[in-house]
PDB file of C-alpha atoms in Angstrom:
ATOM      1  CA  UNK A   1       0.000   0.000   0.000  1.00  0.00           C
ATOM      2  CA  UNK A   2       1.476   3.371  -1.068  1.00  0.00           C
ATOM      3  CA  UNK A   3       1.350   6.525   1.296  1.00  0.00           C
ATOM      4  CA  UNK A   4       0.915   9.678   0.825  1.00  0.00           C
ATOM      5  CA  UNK A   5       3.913  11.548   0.859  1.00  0.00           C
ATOM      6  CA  UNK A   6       4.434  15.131   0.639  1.00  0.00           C
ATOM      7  CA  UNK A   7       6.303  16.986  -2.248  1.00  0.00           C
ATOM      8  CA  UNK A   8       9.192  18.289   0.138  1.00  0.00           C
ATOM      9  CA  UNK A   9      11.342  19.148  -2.979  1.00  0.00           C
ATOM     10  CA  UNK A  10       9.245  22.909  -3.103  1.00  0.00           C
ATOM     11  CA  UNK A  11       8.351  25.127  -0.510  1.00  0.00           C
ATOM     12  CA  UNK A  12       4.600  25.268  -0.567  1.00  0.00           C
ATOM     13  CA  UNK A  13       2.272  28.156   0.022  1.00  0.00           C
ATOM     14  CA  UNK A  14       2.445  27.346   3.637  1.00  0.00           C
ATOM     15  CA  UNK A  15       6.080  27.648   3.816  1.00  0.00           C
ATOM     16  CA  UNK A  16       5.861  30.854   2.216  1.00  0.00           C
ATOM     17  CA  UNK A  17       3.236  32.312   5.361  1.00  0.00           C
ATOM     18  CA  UNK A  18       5.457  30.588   8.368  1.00  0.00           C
ATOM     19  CA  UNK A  19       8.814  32.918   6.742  1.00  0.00           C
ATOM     20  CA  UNK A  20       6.491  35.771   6.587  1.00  0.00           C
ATOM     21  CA  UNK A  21       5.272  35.474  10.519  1.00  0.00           C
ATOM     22  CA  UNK A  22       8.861  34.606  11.441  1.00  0.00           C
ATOM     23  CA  UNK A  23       9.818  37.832   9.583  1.00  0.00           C
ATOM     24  CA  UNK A  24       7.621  40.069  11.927  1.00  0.00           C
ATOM     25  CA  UNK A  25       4.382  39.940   9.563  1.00  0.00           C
ATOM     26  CA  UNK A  26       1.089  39.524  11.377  1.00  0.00           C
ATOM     27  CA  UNK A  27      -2.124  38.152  10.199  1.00  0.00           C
ATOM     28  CA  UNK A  28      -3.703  41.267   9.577  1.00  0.00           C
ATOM     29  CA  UNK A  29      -7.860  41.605   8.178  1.00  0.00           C
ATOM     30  CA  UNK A  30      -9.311  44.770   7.145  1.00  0.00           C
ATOM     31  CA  UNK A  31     -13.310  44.991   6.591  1.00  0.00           C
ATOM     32  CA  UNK A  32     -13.935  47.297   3.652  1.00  0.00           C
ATOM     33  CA  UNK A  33     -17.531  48.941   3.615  1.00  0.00           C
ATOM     34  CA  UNK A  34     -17.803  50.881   0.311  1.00  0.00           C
ATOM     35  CA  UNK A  35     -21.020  52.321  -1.439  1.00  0.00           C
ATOM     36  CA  UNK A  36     -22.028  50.462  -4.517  1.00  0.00           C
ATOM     37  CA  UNK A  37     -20.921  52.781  -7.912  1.00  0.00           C
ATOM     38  CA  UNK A  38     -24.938  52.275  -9.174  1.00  0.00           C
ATOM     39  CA  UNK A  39     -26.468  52.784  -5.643  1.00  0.00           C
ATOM     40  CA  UNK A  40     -24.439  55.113  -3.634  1.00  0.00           C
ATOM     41  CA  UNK A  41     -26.698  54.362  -0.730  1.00  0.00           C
ATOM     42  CA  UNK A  42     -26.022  50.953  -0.568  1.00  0.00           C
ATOM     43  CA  UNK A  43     -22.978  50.042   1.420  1.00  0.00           C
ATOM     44  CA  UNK A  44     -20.964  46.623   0.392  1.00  0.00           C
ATOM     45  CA  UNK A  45     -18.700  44.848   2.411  1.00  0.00           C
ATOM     46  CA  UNK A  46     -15.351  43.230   1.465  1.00  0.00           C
ATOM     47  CA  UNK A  47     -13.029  41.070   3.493  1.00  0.00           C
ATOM     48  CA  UNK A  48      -9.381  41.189   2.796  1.00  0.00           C
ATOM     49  CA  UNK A  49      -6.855  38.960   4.472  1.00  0.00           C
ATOM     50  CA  UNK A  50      -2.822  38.814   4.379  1.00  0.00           C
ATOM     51  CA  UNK A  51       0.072  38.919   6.622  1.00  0.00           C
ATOM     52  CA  UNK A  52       1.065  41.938   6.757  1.00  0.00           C
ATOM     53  CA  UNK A  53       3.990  44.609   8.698  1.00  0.00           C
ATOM     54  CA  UNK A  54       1.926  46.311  11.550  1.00  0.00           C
ATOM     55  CA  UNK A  55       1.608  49.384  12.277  1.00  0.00           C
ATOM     56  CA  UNK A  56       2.073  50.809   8.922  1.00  0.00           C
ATOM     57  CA  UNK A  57       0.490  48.238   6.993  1.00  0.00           C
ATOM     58  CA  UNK A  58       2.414  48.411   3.509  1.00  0.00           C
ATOM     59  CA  UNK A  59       0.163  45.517   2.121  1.00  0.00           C
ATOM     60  CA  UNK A  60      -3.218  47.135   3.027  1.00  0.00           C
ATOM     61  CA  UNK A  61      -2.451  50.394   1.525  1.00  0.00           C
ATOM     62  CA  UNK A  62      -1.322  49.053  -1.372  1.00  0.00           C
ATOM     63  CA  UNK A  63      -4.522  47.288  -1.104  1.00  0.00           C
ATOM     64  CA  UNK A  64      -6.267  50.657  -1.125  1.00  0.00           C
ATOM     65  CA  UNK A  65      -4.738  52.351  -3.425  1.00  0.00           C
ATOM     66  CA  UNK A  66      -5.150  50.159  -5.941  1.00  0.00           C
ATOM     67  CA  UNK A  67      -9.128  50.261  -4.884  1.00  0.00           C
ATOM     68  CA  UNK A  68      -9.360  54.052  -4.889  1.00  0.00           C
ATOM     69  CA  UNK A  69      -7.427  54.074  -8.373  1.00  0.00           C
ATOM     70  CA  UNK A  70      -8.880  51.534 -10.195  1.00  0.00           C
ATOM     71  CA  UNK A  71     -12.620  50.126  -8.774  1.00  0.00           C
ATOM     72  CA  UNK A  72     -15.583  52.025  -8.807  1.00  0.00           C
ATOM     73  CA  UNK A  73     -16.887  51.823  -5.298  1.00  0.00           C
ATOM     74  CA  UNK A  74     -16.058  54.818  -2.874  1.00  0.00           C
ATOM     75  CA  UNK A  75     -14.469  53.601   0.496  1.00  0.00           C
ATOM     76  CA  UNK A  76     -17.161  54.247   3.483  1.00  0.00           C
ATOM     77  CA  UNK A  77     -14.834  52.718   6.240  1.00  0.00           C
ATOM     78  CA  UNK A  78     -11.958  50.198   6.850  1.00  0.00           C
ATOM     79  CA  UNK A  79     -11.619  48.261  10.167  1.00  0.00           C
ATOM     80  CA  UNK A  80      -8.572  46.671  10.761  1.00  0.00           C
ATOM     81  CA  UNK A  81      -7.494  43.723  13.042  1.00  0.00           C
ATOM     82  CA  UNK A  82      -4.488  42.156  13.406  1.00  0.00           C
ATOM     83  CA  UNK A  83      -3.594  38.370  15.280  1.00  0.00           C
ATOM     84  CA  UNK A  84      -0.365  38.024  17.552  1.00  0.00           C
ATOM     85  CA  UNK A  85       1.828  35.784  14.724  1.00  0.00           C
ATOM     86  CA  UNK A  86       2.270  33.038  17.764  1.00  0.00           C
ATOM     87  CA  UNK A  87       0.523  32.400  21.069  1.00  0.00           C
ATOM     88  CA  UNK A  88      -2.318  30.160  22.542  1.00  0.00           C
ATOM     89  CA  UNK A  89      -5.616  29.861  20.537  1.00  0.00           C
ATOM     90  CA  UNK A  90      -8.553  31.865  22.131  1.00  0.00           C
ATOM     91  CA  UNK A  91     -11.815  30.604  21.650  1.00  0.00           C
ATOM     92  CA  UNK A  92     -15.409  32.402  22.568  1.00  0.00           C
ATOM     93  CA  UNK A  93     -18.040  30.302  23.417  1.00  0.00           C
ATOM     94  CA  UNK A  94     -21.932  31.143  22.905  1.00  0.00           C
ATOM     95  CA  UNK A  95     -24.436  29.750  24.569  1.00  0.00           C
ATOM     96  CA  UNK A  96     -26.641  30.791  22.156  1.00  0.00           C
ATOM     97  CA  UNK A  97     -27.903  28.845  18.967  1.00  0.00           C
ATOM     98  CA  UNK A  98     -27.960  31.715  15.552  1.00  0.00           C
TER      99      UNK A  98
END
């Protein structure tokens, strides 16, 4: 019976995020609300994810430049979070059912 073995020969994209946190980078996620070009008073939301260099964010405002540049939609707000690269796992438990 043959295994499963991984392809060890390349780094995979996985490889690529651990240098990145071990480099400083965070995992950082920024919530875009922007108002729809055809309905100005509709507000969208986008998710965007990377790691990226906190507290100046090089990544994310590329991010947004490129969006106020190139796409349509006018920025309404951007929340940003960022996760501690290592540490325990925090979990929040409801005791409600959604």
């Amino acid at each position: 019976m043959n295994l499963w073995t991984p392809d060890t020969s390349r780094p995979g994209p996985g490889c690529q995020d651990l240098k990145r946190q071990l480099s400083g980078h965070q995992l950082t996620t920024a919530e875009i609300l922007y108002a729809l070009p055809d309905y100005p008073r509709l507000l969208q939301t986008y998710i965007w994810q990377d790691y990226d260099e906190a507290p100046k964010f090089p990544l994310l405002n590329q991010f947004i430049t490129f969006w106020q540049r190139d796409l349509h939609g006018r920025l309404h707000r951007v929340t940003v979070s960022v996760r501690e690269t290592f540490g325990e796992a925090r979990f929040t438990f409801y005791a409600d059912e959604f």
